[in-house]
PDB file of C-alpha atoms in Angstrom:
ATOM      1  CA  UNK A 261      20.278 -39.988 -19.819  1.00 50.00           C
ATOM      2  CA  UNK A 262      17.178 -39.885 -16.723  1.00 46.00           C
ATOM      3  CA  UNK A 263      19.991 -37.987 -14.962  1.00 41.00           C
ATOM      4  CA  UNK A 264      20.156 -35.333 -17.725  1.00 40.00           C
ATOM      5  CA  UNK A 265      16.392 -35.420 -18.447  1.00 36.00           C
ATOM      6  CA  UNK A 266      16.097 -34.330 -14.736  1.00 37.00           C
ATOM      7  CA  UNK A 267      18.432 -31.832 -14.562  1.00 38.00           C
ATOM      8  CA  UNK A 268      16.966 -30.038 -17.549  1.00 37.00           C
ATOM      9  CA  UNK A 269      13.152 -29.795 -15.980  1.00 37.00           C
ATOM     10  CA  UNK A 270      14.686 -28.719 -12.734  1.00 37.00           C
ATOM     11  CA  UNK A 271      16.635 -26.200 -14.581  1.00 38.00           C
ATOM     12  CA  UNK A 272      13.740 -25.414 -16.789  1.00 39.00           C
ATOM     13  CA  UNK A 273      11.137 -24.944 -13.892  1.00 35.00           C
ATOM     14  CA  UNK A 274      13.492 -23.070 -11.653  1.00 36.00           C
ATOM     15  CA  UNK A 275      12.183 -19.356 -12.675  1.00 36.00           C
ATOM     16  CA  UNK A 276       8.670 -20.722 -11.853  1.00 34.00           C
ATOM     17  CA  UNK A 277       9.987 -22.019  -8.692  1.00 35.00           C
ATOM     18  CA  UNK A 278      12.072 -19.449  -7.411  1.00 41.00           C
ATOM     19  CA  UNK A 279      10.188 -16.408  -8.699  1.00 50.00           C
ATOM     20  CA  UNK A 280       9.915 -13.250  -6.785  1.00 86.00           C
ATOM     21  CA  UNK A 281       6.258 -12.234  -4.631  1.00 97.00           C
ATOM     22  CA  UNK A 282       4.348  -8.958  -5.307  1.00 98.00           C
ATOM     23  CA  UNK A 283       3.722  -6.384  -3.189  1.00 98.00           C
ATOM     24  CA  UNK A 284       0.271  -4.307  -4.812  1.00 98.00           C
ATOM     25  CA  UNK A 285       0.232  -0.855  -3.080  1.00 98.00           C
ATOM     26  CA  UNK A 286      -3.263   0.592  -4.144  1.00 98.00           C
ATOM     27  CA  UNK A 287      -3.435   4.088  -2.878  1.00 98.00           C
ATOM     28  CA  UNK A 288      -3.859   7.959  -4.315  1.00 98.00           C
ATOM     29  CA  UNK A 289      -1.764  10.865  -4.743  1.00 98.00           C
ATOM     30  CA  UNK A 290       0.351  10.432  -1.936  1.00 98.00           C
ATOM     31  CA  UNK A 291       1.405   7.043  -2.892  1.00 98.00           C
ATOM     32  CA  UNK A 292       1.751   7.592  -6.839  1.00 98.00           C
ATOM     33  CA  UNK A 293       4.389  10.596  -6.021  1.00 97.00           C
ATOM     34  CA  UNK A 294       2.128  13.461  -7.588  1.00 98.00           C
ATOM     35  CA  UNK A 295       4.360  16.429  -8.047  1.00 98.00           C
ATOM     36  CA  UNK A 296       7.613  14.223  -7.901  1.00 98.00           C
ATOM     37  CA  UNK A 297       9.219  11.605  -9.887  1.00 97.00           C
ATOM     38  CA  UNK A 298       7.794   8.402  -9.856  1.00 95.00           C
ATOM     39  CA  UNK A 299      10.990   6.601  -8.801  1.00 97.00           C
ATOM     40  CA  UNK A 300      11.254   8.816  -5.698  1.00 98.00           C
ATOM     41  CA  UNK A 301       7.326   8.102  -4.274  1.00 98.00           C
ATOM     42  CA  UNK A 302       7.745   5.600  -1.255  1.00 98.00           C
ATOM     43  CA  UNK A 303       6.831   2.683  -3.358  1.00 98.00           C
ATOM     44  CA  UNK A 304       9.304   2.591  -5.550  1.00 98.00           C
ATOM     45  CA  UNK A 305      12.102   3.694  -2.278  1.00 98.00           C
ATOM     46  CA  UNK A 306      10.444   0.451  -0.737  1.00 98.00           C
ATOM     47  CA  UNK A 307      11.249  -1.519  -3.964  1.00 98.00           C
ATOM     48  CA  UNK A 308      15.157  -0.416  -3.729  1.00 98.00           C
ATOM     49  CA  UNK A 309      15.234  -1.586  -0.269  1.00 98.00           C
ATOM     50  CA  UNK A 310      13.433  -4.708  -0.667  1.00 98.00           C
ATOM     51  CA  UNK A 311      16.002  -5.672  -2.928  1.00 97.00           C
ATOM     52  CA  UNK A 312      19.205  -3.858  -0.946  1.00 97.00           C
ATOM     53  CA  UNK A 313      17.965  -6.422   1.884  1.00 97.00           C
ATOM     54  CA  UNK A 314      17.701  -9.425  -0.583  1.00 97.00           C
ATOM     55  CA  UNK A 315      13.855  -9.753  -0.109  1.00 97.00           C
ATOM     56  CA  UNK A 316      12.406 -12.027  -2.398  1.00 97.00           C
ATOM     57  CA  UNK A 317       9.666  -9.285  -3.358  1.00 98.00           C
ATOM     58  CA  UNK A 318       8.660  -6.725  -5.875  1.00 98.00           C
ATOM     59  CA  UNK A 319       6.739  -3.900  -5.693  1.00 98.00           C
ATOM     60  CA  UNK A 320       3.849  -3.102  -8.120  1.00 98.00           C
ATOM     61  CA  UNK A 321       2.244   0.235  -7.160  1.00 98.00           C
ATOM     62  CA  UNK A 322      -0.769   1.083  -9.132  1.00 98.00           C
ATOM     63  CA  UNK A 323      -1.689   4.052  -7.407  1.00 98.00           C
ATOM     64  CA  UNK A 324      -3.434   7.110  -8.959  1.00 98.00           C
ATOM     65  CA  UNK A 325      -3.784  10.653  -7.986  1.00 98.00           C
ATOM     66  CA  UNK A 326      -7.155  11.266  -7.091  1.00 98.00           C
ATOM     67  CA  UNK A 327      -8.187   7.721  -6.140  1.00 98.00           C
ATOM     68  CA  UNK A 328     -11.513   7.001  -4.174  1.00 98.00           C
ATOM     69  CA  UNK A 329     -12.226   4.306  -1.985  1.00 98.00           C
ATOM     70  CA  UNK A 330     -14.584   3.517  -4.918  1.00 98.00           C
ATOM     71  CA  UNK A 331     -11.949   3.943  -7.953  1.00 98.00           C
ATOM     72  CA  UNK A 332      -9.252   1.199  -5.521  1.00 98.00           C
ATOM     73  CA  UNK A 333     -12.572  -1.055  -5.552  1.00 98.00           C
ATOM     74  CA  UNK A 334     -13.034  -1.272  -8.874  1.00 98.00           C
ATOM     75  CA  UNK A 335      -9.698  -1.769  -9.883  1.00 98.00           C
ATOM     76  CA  UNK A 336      -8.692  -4.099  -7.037  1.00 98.00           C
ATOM     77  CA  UNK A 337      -9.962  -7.422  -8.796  1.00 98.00           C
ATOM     78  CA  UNK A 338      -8.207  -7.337 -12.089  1.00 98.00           C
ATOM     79  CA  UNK A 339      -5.334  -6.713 -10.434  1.00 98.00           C
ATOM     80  CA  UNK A 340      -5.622  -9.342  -7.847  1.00 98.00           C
ATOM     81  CA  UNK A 341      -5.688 -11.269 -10.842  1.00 98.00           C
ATOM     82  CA  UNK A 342      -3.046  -9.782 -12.826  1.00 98.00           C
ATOM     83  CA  UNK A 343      -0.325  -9.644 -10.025  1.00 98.00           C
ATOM     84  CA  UNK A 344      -1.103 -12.263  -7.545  1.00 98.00           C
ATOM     85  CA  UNK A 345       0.113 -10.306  -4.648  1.00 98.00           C
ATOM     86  CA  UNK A 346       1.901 -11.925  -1.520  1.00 98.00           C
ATOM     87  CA  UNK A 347       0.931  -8.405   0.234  1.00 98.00           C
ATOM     88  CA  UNK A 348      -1.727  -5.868  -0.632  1.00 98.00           C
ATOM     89  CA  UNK A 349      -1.003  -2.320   1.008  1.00 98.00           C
ATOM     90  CA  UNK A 350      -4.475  -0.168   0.356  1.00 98.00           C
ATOM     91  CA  UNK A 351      -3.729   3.391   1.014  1.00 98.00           C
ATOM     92  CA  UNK A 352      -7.109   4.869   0.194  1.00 98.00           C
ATOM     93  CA  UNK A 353      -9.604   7.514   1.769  1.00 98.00           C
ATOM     94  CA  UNK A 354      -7.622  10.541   1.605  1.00 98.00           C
ATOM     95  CA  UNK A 355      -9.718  12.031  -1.467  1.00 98.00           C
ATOM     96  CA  UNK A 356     -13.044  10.372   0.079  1.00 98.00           C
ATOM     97  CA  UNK A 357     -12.629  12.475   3.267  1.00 97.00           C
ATOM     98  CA  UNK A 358     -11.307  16.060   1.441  1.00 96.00           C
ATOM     99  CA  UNK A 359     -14.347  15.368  -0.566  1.00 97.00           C
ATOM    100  CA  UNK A 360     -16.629  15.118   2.513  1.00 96.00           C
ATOM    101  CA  UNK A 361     -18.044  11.794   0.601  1.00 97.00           C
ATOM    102  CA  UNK A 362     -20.427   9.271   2.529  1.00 98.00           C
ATOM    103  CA  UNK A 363     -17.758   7.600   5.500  1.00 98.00           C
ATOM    104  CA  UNK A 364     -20.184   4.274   5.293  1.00 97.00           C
ATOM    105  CA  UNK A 365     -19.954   4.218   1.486  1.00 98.00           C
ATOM    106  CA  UNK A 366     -15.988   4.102   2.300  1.00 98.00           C
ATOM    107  CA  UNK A 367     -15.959   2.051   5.123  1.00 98.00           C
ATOM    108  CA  UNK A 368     -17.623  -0.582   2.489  1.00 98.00           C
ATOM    109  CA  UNK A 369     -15.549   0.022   0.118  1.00 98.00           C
ATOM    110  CA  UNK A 370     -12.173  -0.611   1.853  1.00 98.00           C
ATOM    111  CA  UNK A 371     -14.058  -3.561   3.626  1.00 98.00           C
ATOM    112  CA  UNK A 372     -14.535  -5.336   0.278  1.00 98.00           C
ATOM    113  CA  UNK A 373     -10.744  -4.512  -0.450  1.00 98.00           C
ATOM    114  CA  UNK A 374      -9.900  -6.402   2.653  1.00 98.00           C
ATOM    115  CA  UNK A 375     -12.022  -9.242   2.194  1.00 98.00           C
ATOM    116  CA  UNK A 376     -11.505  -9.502  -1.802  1.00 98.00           C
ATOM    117  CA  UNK A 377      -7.043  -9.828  -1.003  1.00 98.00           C
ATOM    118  CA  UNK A 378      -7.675 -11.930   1.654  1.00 97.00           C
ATOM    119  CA  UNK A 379      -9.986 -14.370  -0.370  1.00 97.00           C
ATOM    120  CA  UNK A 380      -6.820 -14.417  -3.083  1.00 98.00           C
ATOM    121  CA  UNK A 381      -4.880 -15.532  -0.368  1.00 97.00           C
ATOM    122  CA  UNK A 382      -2.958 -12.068   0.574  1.00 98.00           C
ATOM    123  CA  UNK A 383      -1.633 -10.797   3.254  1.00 98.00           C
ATOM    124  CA  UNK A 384      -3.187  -6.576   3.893  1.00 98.00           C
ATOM    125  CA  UNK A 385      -2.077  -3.780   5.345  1.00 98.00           C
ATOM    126  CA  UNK A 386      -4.539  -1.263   5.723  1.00 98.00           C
ATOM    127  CA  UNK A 387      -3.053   2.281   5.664  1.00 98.00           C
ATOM    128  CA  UNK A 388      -4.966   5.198   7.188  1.00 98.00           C
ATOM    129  CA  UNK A 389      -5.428   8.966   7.021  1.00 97.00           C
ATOM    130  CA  UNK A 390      -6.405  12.133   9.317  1.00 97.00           C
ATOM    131  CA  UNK A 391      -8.409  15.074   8.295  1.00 96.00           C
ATOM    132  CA  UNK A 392      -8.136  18.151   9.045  1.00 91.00           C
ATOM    133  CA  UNK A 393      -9.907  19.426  13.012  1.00 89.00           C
ATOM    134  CA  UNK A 394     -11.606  21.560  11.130  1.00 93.00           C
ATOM    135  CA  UNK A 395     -13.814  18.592   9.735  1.00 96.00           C
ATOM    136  CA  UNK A 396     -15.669  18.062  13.309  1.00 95.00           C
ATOM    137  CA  UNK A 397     -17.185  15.266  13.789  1.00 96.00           C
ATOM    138  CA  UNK A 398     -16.962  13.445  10.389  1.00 97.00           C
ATOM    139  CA  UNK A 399     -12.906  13.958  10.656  1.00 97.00           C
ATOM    140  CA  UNK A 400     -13.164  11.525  13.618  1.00 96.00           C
ATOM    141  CA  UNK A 401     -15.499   9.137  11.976  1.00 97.00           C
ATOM    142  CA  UNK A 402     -13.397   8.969   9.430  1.00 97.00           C
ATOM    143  CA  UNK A 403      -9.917   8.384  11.635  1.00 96.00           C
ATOM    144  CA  UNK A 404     -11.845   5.657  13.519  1.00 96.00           C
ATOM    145  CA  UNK A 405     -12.836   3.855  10.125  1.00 96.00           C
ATOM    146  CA  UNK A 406      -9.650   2.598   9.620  1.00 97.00           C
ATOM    147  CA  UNK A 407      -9.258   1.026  12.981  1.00 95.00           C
ATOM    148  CA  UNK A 408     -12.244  -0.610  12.882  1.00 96.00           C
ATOM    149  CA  UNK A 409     -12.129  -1.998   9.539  1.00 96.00           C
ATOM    150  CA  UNK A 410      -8.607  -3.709  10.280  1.00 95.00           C
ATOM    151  CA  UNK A 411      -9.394  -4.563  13.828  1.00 94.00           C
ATOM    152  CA  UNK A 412     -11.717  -6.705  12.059  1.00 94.00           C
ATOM    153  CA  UNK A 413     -10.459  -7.248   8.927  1.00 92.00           C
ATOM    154  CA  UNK A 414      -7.902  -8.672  10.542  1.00 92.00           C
ATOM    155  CA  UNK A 415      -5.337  -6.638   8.517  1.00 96.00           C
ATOM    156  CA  UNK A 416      -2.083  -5.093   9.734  1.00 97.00           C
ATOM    157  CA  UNK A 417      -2.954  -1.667  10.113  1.00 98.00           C
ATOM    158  CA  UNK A 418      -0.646   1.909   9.903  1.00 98.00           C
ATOM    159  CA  UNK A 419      -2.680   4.237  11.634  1.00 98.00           C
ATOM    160  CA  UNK A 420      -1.622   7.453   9.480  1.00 98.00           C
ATOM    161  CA  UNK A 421       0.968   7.423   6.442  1.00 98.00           C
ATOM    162  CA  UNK A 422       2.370  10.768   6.957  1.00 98.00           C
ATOM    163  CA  UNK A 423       2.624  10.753  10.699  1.00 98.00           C
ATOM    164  CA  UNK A 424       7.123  11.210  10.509  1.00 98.00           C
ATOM    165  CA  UNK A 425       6.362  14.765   8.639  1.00 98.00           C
ATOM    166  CA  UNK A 426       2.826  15.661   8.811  1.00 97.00           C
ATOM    167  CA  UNK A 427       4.003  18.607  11.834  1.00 96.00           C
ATOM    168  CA  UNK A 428       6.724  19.306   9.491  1.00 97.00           C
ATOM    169  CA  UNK A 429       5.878  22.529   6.310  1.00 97.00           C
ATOM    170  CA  UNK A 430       9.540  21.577   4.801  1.00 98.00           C
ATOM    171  CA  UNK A 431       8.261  18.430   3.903  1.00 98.00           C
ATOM    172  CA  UNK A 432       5.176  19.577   1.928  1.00 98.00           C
ATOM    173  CA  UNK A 433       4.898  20.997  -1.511  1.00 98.00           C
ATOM    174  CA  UNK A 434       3.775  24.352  -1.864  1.00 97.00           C
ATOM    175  CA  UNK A 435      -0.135  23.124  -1.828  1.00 96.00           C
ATOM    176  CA  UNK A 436       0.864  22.100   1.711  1.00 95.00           C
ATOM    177  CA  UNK A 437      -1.085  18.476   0.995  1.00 95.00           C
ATOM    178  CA  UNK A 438       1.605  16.396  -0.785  1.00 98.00           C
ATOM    179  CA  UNK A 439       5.203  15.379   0.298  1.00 98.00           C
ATOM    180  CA  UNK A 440       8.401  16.399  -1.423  1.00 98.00           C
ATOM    181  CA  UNK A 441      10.814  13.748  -2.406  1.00 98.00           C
ATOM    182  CA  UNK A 442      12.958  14.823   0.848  1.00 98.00           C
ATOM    183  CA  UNK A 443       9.521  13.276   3.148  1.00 98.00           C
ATOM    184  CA  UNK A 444       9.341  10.028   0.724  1.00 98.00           C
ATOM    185  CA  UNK A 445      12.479   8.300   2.682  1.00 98.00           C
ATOM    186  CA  UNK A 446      10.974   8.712   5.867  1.00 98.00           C
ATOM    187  CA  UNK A 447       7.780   7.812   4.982  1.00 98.00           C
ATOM    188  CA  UNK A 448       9.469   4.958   4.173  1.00 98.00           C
ATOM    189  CA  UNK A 449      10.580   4.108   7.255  1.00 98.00           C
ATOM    190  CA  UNK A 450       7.382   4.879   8.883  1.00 98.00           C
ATOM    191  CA  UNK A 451       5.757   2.183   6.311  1.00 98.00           C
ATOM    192  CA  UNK A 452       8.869  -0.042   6.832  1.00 98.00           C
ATOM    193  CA  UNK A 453       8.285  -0.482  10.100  1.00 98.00           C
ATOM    194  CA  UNK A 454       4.720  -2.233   9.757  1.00 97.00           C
ATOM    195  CA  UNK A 455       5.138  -3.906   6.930  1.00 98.00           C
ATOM    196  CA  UNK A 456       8.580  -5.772   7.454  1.00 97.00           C
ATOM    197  CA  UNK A 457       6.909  -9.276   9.841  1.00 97.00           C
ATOM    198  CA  UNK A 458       4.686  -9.388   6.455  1.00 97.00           C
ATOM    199  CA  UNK A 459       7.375 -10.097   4.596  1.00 96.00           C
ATOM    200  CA  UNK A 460       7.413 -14.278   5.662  1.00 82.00           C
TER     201      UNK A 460
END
């Protein structure tokens, strides 16, 4: 009868026990899939392939087009709470730089990202951006944000998402600032690449 007793707990805690980790990708535009179907955007290819490779994760991307440094910030928290993330992927900064918005307001911002995951006990990959050379100076205030901010952060950092098809028109949609489906896979890769010795 103990022996049965035991056996049912054991069975009855095992979802508990052996339930899947979240990755929480917090980004904009180009991580929500705007002009493409969700299911084709990078985090849900990265979902698919966690599971292909029989990675105990799951992916929950709550990424929205037109995200600011200050929208991920505000949101970050609840969902810390919510989802519990393993891994937190913040892929903000785009709109605060096409915006020409204050770099040290940003630079804050993501900092408090950082800081606020790895207080829950996540692990962070900080994802960054480039602006166009026409944006001078500020462009490369902005680029060298990011490599600051996980330098000392201590997160793992991506220097630029779109880096496999940024050189490449084919892969843009006709506003020439998002990525067709055909771009997601090897963004994919390009994310892959960094975040796979998270995955412990």
């Amino acid at each position: 009868m103990r022996l049965f007793l035991l056996l049912f707990a054991l069975l009855c805690s095992a979802p508990a026990a052996f339930a899947g980790k979240t990755i929480l990708v917090i980004g904009d535009s180009l991580s929500a899939g705007y002009g493409i179907r969700p299911e084709q955007a990078w985090p849900a290819l990265l979902g698919k392939r966690l599971a292909e490779k029989r990675f105990d994760y799951s992916v929950a991307n709550l990424s929205i087009s037109g995200e600011t440094t200050a929208g991920g910030r505000s949101r970050l928290l609840p969902a810390l709470k919510q989802h519990q993330p393993a891994i937190v992927i913040i892929a903000l900064g785009a709109n605060d730089g096409l915006r020409g918005l204050s770099l040290a307001q940003m630079r804050d911002n993501l900092k408090a990202m950082n800081d606020a995951a790895r207080t829950a006990g996540a692990r962070v990959m900080l994802v960054g951006m480039r602006l166009p050379p026409n944006y001078g100076p500020y462009a490369a205030e902005f680029e060298r944000n990011y490599a600051e901010l996980a330098a000392n952060g201590k997160s793992t950092f991506l220097p630029f998402l779109l880096e496999p098809v940024a050189a490449q028109a084919a892969y843009f949609q006709a506003d020439n600032l998002h990525p067709t489906a055909a771009a997601q896979p090897l963004i994919l890769d390009h994310v892959w690449a960094s975040l796979q010795p998270l995955l412990k």
